CSV table of C-alpha atoms and ligand atoms in Angstrom, one decimal:
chain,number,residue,atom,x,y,z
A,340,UNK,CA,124.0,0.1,81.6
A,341,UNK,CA,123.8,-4.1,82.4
A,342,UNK,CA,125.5,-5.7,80.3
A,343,UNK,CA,121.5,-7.4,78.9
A,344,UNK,CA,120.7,-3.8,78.6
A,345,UNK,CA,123.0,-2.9,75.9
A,346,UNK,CA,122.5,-6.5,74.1
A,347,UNK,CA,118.7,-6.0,73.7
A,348,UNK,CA,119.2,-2.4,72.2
A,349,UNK,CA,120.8,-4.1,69.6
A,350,UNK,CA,119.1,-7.1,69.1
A,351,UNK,CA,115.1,-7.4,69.7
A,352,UNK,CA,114.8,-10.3,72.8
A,353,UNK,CA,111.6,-11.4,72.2
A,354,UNK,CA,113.2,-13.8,69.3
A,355,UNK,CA,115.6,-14.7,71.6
A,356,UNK,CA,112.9,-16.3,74.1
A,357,UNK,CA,110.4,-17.3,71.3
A,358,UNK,CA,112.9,-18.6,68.7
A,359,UNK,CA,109.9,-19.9,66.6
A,360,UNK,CA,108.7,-16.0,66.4
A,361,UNK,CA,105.0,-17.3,67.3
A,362,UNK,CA,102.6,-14.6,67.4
A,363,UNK,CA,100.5,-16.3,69.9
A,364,UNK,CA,100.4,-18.2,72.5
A,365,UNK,CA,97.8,-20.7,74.8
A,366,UNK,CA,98.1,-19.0,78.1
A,367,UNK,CA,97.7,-15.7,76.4
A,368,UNK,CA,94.3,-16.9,74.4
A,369,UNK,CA,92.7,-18.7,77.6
A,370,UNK,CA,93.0,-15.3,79.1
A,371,UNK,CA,91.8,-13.2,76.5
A,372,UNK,CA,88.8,-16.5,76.4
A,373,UNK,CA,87.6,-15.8,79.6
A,374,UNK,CA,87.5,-12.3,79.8
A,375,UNK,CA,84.8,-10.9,81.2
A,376,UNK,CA,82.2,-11.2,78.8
A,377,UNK,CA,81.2,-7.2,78.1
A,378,UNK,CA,85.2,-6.7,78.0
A,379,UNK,CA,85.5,-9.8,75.2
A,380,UNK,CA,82.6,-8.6,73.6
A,381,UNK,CA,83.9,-4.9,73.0
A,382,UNK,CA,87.0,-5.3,72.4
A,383,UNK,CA,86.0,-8.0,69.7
A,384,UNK,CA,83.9,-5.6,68.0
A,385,UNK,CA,86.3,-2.9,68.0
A,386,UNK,CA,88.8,-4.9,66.3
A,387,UNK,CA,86.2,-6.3,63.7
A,388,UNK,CA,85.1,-2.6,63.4
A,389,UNK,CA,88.6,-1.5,62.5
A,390,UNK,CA,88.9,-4.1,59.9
A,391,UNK,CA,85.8,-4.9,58.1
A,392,UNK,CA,81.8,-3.3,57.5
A,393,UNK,CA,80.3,-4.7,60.1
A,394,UNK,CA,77.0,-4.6,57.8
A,395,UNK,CA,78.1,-6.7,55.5
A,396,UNK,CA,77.8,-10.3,56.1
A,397,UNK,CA,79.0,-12.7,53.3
A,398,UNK,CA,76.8,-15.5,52.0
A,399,UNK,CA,78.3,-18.8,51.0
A,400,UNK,CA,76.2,-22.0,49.4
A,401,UNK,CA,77.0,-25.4,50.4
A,402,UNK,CA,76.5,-28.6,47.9
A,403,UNK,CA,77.6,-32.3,48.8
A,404,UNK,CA,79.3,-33.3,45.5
A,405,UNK,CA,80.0,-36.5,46.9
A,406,UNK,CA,78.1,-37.8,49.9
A,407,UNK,CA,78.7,-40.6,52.4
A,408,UNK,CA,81.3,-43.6,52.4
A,409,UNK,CA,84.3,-41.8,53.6
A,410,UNK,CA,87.4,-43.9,55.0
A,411,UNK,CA,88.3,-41.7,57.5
A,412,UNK,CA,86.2,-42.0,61.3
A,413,UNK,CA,85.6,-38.5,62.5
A,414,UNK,CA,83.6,-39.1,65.7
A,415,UNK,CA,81.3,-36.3,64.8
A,416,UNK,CA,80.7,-36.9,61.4
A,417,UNK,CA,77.6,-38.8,59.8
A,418,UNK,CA,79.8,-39.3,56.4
A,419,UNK,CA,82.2,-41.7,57.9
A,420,UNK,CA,81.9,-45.6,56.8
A,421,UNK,CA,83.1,-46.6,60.1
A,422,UNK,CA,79.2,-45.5,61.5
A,423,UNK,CA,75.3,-46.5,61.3
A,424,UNK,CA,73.8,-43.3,60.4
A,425,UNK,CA,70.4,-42.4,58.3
A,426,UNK,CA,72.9,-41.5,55.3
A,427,UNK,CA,72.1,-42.6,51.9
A,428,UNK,CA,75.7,-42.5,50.1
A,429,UNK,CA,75.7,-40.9,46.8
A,430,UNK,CA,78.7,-41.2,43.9
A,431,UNK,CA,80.5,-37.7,42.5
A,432,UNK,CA,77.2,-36.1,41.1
A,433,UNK,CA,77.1,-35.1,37.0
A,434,UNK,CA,78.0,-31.8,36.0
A,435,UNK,CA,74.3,-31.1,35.1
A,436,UNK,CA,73.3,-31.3,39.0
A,437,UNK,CA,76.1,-29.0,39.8
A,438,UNK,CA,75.5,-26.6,37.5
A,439,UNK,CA,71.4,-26.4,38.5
A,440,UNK,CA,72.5,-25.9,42.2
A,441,UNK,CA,75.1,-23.1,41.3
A,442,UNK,CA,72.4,-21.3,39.2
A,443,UNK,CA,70.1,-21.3,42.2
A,444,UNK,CA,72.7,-19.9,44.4
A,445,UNK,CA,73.7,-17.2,42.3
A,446,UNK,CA,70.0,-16.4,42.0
A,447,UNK,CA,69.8,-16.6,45.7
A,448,UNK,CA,72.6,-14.0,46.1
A,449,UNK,CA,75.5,-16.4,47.0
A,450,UNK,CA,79.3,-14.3,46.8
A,451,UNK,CA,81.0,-17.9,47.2
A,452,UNK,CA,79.9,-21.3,45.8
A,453,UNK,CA,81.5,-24.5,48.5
A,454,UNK,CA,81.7,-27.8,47.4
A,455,UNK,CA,82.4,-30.8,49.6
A,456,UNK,CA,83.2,-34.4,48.9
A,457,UNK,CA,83.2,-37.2,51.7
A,458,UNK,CA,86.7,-38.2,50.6
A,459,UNK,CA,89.8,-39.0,52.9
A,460,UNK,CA,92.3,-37.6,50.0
A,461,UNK,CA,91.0,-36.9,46.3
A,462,UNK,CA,92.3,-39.6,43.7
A,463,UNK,CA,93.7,-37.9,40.1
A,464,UNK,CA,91.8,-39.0,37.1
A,465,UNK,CA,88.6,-39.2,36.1
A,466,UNK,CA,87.2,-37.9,39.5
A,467,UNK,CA,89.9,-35.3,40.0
A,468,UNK,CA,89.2,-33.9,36.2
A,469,UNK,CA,85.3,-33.7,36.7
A,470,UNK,CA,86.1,-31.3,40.1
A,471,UNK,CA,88.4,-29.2,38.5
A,472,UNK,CA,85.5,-29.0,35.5
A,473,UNK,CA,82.6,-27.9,38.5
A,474,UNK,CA,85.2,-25.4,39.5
A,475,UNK,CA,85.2,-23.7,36.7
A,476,UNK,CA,81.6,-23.3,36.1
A,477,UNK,CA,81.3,-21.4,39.6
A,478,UNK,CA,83.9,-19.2,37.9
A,479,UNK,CA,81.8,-18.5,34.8
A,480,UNK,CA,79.0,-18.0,36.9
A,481,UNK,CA,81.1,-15.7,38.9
A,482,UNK,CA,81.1,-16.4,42.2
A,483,UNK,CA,84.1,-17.5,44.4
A,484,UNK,CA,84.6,-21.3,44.2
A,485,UNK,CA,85.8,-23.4,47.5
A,486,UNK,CA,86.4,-26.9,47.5
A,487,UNK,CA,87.0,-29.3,50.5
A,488,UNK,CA,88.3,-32.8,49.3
A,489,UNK,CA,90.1,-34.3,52.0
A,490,UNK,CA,93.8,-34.4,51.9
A,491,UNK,CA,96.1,-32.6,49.0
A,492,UNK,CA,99.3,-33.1,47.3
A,493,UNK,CA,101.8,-30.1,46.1
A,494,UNK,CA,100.7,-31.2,42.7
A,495,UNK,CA,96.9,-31.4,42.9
A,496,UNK,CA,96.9,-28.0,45.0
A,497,UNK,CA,98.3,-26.1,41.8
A,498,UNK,CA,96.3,-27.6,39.9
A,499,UNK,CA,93.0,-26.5,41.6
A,500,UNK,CA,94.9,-23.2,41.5
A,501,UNK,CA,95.6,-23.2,37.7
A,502,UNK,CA,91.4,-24.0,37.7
A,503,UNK,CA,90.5,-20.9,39.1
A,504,UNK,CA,90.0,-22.1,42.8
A,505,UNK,CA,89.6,-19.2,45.1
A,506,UNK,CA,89.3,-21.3,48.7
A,507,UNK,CA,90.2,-24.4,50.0
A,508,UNK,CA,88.4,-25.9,53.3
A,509,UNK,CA,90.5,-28.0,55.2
A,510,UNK,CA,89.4,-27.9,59.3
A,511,UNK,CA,91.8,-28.0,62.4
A,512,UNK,CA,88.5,-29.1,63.8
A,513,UNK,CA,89.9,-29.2,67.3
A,514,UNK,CA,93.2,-28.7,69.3
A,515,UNK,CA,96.6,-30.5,68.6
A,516,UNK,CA,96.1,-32.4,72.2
A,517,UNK,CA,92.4,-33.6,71.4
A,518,UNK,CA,92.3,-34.8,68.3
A,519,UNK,CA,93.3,-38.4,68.3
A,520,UNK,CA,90.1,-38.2,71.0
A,521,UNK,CA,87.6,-37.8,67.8
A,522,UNK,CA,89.9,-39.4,65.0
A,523,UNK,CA,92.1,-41.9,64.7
A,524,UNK,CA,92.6,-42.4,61.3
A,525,UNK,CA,95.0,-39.3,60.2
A,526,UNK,CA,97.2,-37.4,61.9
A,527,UNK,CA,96.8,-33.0,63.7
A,528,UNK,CA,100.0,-32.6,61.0
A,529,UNK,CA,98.8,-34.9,58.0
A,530,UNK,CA,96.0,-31.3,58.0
A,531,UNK,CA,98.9,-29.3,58.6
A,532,UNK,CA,100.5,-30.5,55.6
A,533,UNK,CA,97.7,-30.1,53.3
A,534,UNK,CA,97.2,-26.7,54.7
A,535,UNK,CA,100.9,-25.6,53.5
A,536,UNK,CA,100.4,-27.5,50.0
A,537,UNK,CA,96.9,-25.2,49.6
A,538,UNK,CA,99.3,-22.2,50.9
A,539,UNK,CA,101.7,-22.1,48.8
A,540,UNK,CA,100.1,-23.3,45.8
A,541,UNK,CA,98.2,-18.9,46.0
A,542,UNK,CA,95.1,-21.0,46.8
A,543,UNK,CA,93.2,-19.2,50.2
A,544,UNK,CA,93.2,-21.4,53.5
A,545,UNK,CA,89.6,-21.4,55.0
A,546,UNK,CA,90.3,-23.8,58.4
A,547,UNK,CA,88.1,-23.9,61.8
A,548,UNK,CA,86.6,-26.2,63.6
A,549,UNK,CA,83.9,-27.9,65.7
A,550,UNK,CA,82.9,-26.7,69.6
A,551,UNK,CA,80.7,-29.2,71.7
A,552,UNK,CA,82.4,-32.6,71.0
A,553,UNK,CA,83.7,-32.6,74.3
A,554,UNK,CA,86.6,-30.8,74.6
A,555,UNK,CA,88.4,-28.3,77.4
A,556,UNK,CA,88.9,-24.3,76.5
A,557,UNK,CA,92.7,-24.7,76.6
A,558,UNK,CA,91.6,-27.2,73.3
A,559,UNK,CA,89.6,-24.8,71.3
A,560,UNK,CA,91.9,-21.9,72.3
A,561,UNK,CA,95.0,-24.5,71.2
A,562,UNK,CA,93.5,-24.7,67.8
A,563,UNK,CA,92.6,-21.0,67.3
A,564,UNK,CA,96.6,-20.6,68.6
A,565,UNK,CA,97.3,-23.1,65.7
A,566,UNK,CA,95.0,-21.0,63.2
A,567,UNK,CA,96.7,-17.7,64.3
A,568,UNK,CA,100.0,-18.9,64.1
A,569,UNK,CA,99.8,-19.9,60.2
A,570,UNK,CA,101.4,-17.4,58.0
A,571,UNK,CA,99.1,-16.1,56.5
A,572,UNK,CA,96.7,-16.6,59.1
A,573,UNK,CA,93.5,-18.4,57.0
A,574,UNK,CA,91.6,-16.1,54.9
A,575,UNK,CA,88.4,-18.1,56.3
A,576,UNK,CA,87.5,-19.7,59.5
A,577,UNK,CA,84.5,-21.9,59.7
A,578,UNK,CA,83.0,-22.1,63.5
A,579,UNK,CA,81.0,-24.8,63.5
A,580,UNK,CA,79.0,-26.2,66.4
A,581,UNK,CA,78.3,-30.2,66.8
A,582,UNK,CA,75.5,-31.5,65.1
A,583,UNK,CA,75.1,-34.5,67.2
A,584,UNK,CA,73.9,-37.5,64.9
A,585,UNK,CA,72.5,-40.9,66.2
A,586,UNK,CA,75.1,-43.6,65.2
A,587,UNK,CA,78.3,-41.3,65.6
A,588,UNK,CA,79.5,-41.6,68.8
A,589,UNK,CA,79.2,-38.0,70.2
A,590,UNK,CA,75.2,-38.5,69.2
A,591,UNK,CA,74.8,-38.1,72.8
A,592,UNK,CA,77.2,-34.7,73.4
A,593,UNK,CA,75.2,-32.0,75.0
A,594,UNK,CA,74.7,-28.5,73.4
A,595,UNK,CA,77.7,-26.1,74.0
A,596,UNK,CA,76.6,-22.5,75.8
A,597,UNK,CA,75.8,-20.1,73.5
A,598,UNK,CA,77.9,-17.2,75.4
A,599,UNK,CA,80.7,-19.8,75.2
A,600,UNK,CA,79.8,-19.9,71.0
A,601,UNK,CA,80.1,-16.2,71.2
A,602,UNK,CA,83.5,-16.5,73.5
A,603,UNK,CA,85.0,-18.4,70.5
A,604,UNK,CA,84.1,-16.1,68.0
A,605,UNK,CA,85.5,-13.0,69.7
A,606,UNK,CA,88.6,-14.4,70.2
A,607,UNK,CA,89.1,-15.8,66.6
A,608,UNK,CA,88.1,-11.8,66.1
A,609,UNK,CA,90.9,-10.5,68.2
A,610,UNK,CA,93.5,-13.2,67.0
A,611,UNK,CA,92.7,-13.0,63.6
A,612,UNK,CA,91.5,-9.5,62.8
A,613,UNK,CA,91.1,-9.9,59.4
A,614,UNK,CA,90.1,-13.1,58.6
A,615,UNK,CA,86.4,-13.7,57.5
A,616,UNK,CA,84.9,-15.8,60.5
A,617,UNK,CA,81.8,-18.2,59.4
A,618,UNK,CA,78.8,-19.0,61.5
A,619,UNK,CA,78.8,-22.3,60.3
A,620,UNK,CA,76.9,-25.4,61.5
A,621,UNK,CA,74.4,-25.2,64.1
A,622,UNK,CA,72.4,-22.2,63.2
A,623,UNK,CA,69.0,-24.3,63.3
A,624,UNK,CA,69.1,-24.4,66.8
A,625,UNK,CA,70.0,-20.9,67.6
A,626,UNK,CA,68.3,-18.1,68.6
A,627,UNK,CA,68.3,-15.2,66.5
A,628,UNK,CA,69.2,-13.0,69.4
A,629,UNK,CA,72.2,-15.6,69.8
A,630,UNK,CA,73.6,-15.1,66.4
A,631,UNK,CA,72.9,-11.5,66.4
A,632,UNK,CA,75.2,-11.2,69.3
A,633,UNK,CA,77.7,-13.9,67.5
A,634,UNK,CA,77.9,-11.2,63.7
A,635,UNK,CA,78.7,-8.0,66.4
A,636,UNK,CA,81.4,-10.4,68.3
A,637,UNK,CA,82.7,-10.4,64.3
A,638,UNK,CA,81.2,-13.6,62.7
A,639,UNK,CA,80.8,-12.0,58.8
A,640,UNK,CA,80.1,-14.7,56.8
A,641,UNK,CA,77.3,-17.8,57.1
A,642,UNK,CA,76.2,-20.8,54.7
A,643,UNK,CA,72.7,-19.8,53.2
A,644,UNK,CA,70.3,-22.7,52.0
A,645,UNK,CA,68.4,-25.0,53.9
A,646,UNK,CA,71.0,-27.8,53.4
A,647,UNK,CA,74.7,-27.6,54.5
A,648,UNK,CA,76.5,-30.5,53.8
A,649,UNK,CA,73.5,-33.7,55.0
A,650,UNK,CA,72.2,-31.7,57.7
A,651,UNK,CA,69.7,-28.9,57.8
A,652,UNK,CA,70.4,-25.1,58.0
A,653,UNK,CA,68.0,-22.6,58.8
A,654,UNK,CA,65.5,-21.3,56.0
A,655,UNK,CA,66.8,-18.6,53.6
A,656,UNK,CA,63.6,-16.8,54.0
A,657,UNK,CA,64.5,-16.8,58.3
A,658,UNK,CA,68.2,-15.7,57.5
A,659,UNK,CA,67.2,-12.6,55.0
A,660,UNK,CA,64.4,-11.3,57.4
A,661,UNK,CA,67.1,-11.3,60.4
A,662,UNK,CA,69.4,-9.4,58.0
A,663,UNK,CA,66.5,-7.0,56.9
A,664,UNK,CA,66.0,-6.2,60.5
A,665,UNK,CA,69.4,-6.1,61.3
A,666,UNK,CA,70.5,-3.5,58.4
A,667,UNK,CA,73.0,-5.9,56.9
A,668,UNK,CA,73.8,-5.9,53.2
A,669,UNK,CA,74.0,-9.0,51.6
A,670,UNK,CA,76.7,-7.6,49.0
A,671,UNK,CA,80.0,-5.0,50.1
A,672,UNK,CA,78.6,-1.4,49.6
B,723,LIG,N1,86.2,-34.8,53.9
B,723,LIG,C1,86.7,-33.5,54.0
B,723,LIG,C2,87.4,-33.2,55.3
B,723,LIG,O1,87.1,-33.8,56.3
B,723,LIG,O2,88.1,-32.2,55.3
B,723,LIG,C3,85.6,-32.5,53.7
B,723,LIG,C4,84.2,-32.7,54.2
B,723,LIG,S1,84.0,-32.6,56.0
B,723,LIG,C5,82.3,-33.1,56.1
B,723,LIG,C6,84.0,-30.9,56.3
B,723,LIG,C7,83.8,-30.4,57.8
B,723,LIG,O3,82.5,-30.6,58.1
B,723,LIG,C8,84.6,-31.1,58.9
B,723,LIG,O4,85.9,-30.7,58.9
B,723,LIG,C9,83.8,-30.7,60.1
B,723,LIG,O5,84.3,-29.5,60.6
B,723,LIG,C10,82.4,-30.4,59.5
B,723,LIG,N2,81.4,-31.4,60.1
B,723,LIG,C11,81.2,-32.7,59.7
B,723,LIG,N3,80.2,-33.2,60.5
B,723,LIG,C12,79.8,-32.3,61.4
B,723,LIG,C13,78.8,-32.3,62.4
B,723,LIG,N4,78.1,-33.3,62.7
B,723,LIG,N5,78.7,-31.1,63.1
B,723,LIG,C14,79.4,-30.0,62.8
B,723,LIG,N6,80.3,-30.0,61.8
B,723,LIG,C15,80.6,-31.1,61.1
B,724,LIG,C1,82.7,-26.3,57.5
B,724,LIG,O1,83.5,-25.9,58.4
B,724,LIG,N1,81.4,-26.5,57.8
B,724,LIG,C2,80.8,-27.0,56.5
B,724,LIG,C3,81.9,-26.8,55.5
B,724,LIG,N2,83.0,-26.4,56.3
B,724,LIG,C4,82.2,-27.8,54.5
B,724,LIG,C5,80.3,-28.4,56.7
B,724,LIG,C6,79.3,-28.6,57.9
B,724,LIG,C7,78.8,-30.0,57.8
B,724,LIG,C8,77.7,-30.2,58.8
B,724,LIG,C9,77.2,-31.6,58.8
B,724,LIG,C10,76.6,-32.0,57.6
B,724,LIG,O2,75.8,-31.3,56.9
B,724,LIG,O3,76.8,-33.2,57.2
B,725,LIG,FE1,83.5,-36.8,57.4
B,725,LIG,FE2,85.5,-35.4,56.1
B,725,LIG,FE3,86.0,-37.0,58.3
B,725,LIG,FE4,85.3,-38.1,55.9
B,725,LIG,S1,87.1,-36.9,56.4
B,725,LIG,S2,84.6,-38.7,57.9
B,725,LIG,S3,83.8,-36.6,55.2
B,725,LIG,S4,84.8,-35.1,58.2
């Protein structure tokens, strides 16, 4: 027996080689990306079979608590100050407003209540005391409450926690290596960082990200490498496609392949086998053939309501007829 022989009976050389003990790795998630497509596809499903009801999609509502004005220059997004868009900014909204739109979802059939502020990091005070109070209220109406603010401390993380929060959104939106190509004004780690605060504060990580702003394959499977490799992966994973809006500078991106949509989803499937993956933004301009095949790739989850954030979503009444003729079940059986 070689002398390397005995040494890996004893110790396991995989750590050796990948001191970091990553699970994944880029190479290995380009691969698995371009698959061929019926091979992707089923073994996608099997994994999502193995791990969830593959009838039961989960439906989240969307409110803006907080629209427009934001410091921070996200080429993609219509919220940012730095751009000319049709957006009429609007302060924190009252309680009363919050409360009305949670009603309505809970009528609706929501399971999770997400609210999103146009804020680069939340301020404490005033502000910070009136989210924690909205949080709440999606508790009493029991539903799970999800909140994306913009950037966290240790602090303000446990104290969402101590509020009852359930999940906080914070995208990746796009790989490590693109993404001073769409924003300038923070830092791939400064998310990072709030991701860990939201970690270890018991709080759920939901983190994705955006396809069609331009970017390579070894980019979105960098960031789904990123997602895999958090411990714990992210209880949620938002896939959003680009809603191109005139005054942003990727208004003029064109529309990504809808096989390539369904490419992403299957592997965040595989890589992530338990993780709720959301159909996110997009969905107006997709077939429902398209997002049929997306929910059997392993896409569970979706935003219900004809608003997401500023942008339109497609119409509640399309969404529960495509789930009537699909079989699905809007609540776990
Ligand atoms: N300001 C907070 C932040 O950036 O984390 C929360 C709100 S921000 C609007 C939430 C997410 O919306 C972004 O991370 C991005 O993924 C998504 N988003 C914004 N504009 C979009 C667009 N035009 N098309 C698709 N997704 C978009
Ligand atoms: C996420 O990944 N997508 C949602 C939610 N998290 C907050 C937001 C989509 C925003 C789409 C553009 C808009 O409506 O302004
Ligand atoms: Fe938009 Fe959020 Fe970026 Fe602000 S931080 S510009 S709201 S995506």
């Amino acid at each position: 027996m070689s002398e390397i022989t005995k040494i890996s009976l004893v110790f396991d050389l995989s750590s050796w080689q990948n001191p970091s003990m990553e699970k994944h790795n880029l190479s290995e998630t380009l691969e698995l990306y371009r698959k061929p497509f019926m091979d992707l596809l089923y073994e996608a499903h099997q994994v999502h079979r193995a791990h969830h009801n593959t009838n039961h999609i989960q439906k989240c509502t969307l409110l803006s608590i907080k629209t427009g004005g934001c410091p921070e220059n996200c080429s993609y997004c219509p919220q940012s100050a730095h751009y000319k868009t049709d957006l009429k900014s609007e302060a924190l909204m009252d309680l009363e407003k919050v409360e009305k739109a949670i009603n309505q979802a809970k009528q609706e059939g929501a399971e999770r209540f997400c609210m999103g502020a146009a804020w680069r990091e939340i301020r404490d005070g005033k502000q910070f005391d009136q989210v924690i109070e909205m949080i709440k209220r999606v508790k009493q109406a029991d539903m799970e409450a999800c909140v994306t603010l913009g950037m966290l401390t240790e602090q303000q993380a446990k104290k969402l926690k101590e509020a009852g929060l359930d999940a906080y959104n914070h995208n990746l939106d796009t790989g490590r290596e693109y993404y001073d190509k769409i924003i300038q004004t923070r830092q791939f780690d400064d998310r990072l960082k709030t991701i860990k605060h939201v970690s270890e504060a018991g709080i759920s990580v939901c983190s994705g990200g955006i396809l069609g702003m331009g970017e390579t394959d070894a980019d979105r499977c960098s960031m789904l490498v990123e997602l895999a490799n958090l411990d714990p992966q992210p209880e949620s994973v938002p896939v959003n496609l680009l809603i191109p809006v005139e005054g942003t500078p990727l208004e003029n991106q064109s529309p990504v392949d809808p096989l390539d949509m369904v490419r992403m989803i299957a592997t965040a499937r595989i890589l992530m086998p338990k993780s709720r993956i959301r159909l996110s933004a997009g969905r107006t301009e997709m077939s429902r053939e398209t997002q049929t095949l997306a929910y059997f790739a392993g896409a569970n989850s979706i935003f219900l309501g004809d608003k997401l954030l500023t942008r339109d979503n497609p119409e509640v009444s399309s969404d529960e007829k495509l789930f009537s003729d699909l079989g699905v079940q809007s609540h776990w059986q």
